[in-house]
Coordinates of C-alpha atoms and ligand atoms in Angstrom, one line a residue:
M1 CA 15.4 14.5 -10.4
T2 CA 13.8 12.4 -7.5
R3 CA 11.2 15.1 -7.9
A4 CA 10.3 13.3 -11.4
L5 CA 10.5 10.4 -9.8
F6 CA 7.1 11.1 -7.2
D7 CA 5.6 12.8 -9.7
E8 CA 6.1 9.9 -12.3
A9 CA 4.3 7.4 -9.0
L10 CA 1.0 9.8 -8.9
D11 CA 0.3 10.4 -12.4
A12 CA 1.1 6.3 -12.7
A13 CA -2.1 5.5 -9.5
R14 CA -4.4 8.5 -11.0
E15 CA -4.1 6.6 -15.1
W16 CA -5.4 3.5 -13.0
Y17 CA -7.5 5.3 -10.8
G18 CA -9.4 7.0 -14.4
R19 CA -10.0 4.0 -15.8
D20 CA -11.5 2.3 -11.9
P21 CA -15.0 2.7 -11.5
V22 CA -14.9 1.1 -7.7
L23 CA -11.6 3.6 -7.0
Q24 CA -13.4 6.4 -8.4
D25 CA -16.7 4.8 -6.3
F26 CA -14.0 4.6 -3.2
V27 CA -12.7 8.9 -3.7
T28 CA -12.0 11.1 -5.0
W29 CA -9.2 12.3 -6.4
P30 CA -7.9 15.8 -5.3
G31 CA -7.4 18.8 -7.0
E32 CA -4.2 19.6 -5.7
L33 CA -1.4 17.6 -4.5
D34 CA 1.9 19.4 -3.2
F35 CA 5.0 17.8 -3.1
V36 CA 6.4 17.6 0.3
A37 CA 10.3 17.6 0.7
R38 CA 11.0 13.9 3.0
P39 CA 14.0 12.6 4.1
A40 CA 14.6 9.0 3.0
H41 CA 14.1 6.2 5.1
P42 CA 15.4 3.1 2.7
L43 CA 14.6 -0.4 5.2
P44 CA 15.7 -3.6 3.5
V45 CA 12.3 -4.2 1.6
I46 CA 14.1 -2.1 -0.9
P47 CA 16.4 -4.4 -2.9
H48 CA 13.8 -7.3 -1.9
L49 CA 11.0 -5.1 -4.0
Q50 CA 13.7 -4.5 -6.4
E51 CA 14.6 -7.7 -7.1
H52 CA 11.2 -9.9 -6.4
P53 CA 8.5 -6.7 -7.7
G54 CA 5.9 -9.7 -8.6
A55 CA 3.9 -9.9 -11.9
A56 CA 2.2 -6.7 -12.4
T57 CA -0.1 -6.6 -16.0
Q58 CA 0.0 -4.4 -19.1
Q59 CA -2.6 -2.1 -16.7
T60 CA -1.0 -1.6 -13.6
R61 CA 3.0 -1.3 -15.4
R62 CA 4.1 1.6 -15.1
L63 CA 2.9 2.1 -11.7
R64 CA 4.8 -1.5 -10.8
D65 CA 7.3 0.1 -12.2
A66 CA 7.3 3.2 -10.8
L67 CA 7.4 2.7 -7.7
V68 CA 10.1 -0.2 -7.8
A69 CA 12.4 3.0 -9.1
L70 CA 10.5 5.7 -6.8
A71 CA 11.3 2.2 -3.1
P72 CA 15.5 4.9 -2.9
H73 CA 13.9 7.6 -2.4
V74 CA 10.6 7.4 0.0
E75 CA 10.5 7.7 3.7
W76 CA 10.0 3.7 4.4
R77 CA 7.7 2.5 7.3
H78 CA 7.0 -1.0 9.8
T79 CA 5.2 0.5 12.5
Y80 CA 5.3 -3.4 13.8
T81 CA 7.2 -4.6 16.7
E82 CA 9.8 -7.7 15.9
D83 CA 8.0 -9.0 18.9
E84 CA 4.9 -8.7 17.1
V85 CA 5.4 -10.0 13.6
G86 CA 8.6 -11.4 12.8
A87 CA 12.8 -10.5 12.0
D88 CA 12.5 -12.1 8.9
F89 CA 8.4 -10.4 8.5
L90 CA 10.8 -6.5 9.1
Q91 CA 13.6 -8.0 6.4
R92 CA 10.6 -8.6 3.7
Y93 CA 7.5 -5.9 4.8
G94 CA 7.3 -2.1 4.1
W95 CA 5.0 0.9 3.8
F96 CA 5.1 4.8 3.1
E97 CA 2.5 6.7 2.1
L98 CA 2.5 8.7 -1.2
A99 CA -0.2 10.9 -0.3
G100 CA -1.6 11.8 3.4
P101 CA -1.9 13.7 6.5
D102 CA 1.3 13.0 6.0
G103 CA 2.7 12.1 2.6
H104 CA 5.3 12.7 0.4
F105 CA 1.8 13.5 -1.3
R106 CA 0.6 16.3 1.2
S107 CA -3.8 15.2 1.1
D108 CA -6.2 15.7 3.9
A109 CA -9.1 14.9 1.1
L110 CA -7.3 12.1 0.3
R111 CA -5.2 8.8 1.8
M112 CA -2.6 6.1 0.2
T113 CA -0.3 4.3 0.7
V114 CA 2.0 2.1 -0.7
G115 CA 2.9 -1.2 1.4
Y116 CA 5.3 -4.8 0.1
W117 CA 5.3 -7.8 1.1
G118 CA 8.1 -10.6 0.1
A119 CA 7.1 -14.4 -0.7
G120 CA 5.6 -16.5 2.3
L121 CA 4.8 -14.2 4.6
F122 CA 1.7 -14.1 7.0
Y123 CA 0.7 -10.0 7.6
P124 CA -1.2 -10.8 11.7
W125 CA -5.4 -10.2 11.9
H126 CA -5.6 -6.0 12.2
V127 CA -8.6 -2.9 12.6
H128 CA -8.1 0.2 12.0
A129 CA -11.1 2.7 12.3
P130 CA -10.4 4.1 8.5
E131 CA -12.3 1.8 5.0
E132 CA -9.4 1.0 2.9
L133 CA -9.7 0.0 -0.4
Y134 CA -6.5 -2.5 -1.4
T135 CA -5.2 -2.7 -4.8
V136 CA -2.2 -5.4 -5.7
V137 CA -0.3 -3.6 -8.4
S138 CA 2.6 -6.1 -8.4
G139 CA 1.7 -10.4 -7.2
Q140 CA -0.4 -12.1 -5.7
A141 CA -1.4 -12.6 -1.9
L142 CA -4.1 -14.2 -0.4
F143 CA -7.4 -11.3 1.4
E144 CA -9.2 -12.8 4.6
S145 CA -10.6 -10.5 6.2
E146 CA -14.4 -11.2 9.3
G147 CA -17.5 -12.4 7.4
D148 CA -16.6 -12.2 3.7
E149 CA -15.1 -15.1 1.4
P150 CA -11.3 -15.5 1.2
G151 CA -9.9 -14.4 -1.9
V152 CA -6.4 -14.5 -3.5
L153 CA -6.3 -11.6 -5.6
G154 CA -3.5 -10.6 -8.4
A155 CA -2.3 -7.6 -10.4
G156 CA -5.4 -5.3 -11.0
Q157 CA -8.4 -6.6 -7.9
T158 CA -9.6 -4.7 -4.9
R159 CA -10.3 -5.9 -2.2
F160 CA -12.4 -3.1 0.4
H161 CA -12.3 -3.4 4.1
E162 CA -14.6 -1.4 6.1
S163 CA -14.2 0.1 9.3
L164 CA -12.6 -2.0 12.5
Q165 CA -13.2 -5.3 10.5
P166 CA -10.2 -7.0 11.6
H167 CA -8.4 -8.1 8.2
A168 CA -5.6 -10.3 7.7
L169 CA -3.7 -10.7 4.7
T170 CA -0.9 -14.0 3.7
T171 CA 1.6 -14.5 0.3
S172 CA 3.1 -17.9 -0.7
K173 CA 5.2 -17.5 -3.6
A174 CA 4.6 -14.3 -5.2
P175 CA 5.4 -11.1 -3.3
V176 CA 3.1 -9.1 -3.5
L177 CA 3.0 -5.6 -4.4
T178 CA 0.7 -3.2 -3.3
L179 CA -1.6 0.7 -4.1
V180 CA -3.7 1.2 -0.8
Y181 CA -6.7 3.9 -0.3
W182 CA -8.1 5.4 3.4
R183 CA -10.9 7.2 4.2
G184 CA -12.7 8.2 6.8
E185 CA -11.5 9.2 10.6
G186 CA -8.2 8.3 11.9
L187 CA -5.9 8.4 9.1
A188 CA -3.1 8.9 10.8
E189 CA -3.5 5.6 13.4
A190 CA -1.4 3.0 13.1
P191 CA -3.5 -0.1 12.7
R192 CA -4.2 -2.5 15.8
L193 CA -3.0 -6.4 15.7
G194 CA -5.8 -8.2 17.1
A195 CA -9.1 -9.2 15.8
A196 CA -11.0 -6.8 18.2
Ligands
ZN1 ZN1 -6.3 -2.8 6.5

């Protein structure tokens, strides 16, 4: 049963990928993704995501609903400490790797993570070596990145961060649920907080 929830989330992500040239230009969807049985790691973020998933569009609703249904079964992670981001942030934030070197579906060619932030959170400036492409599944957030115009993005919109480009994310009244595609060197490394 649980496996079906993973398959549905992956299929919903692939459906979006199939209709969005921005995603297709960024990564090539691998021919085969092997499912890996990883134990669930629940975090306090789960009920927040379930109760406040954020507004979807007709195009993103399938993926949003699939991720909400899948939420109790995934290996949630925090990466950051309370000293770095605060206790409230850790209550209402979490991410997991849907596919990738260390994901629920194994791939060395593609990394896809899912991240959720409740309303009224500031994800501080950080950098990482891989390039990433954010896709907003539901809700909305202010995206800031050095050298770019800030932008409030809602469901169905995307935002690219180049390698080592500092960026930050802020939610106000709405939460945000994102699916993030990664490519390049250092896919398994954690982001570093700080602007440089
Ligand atoms: Zn990032």
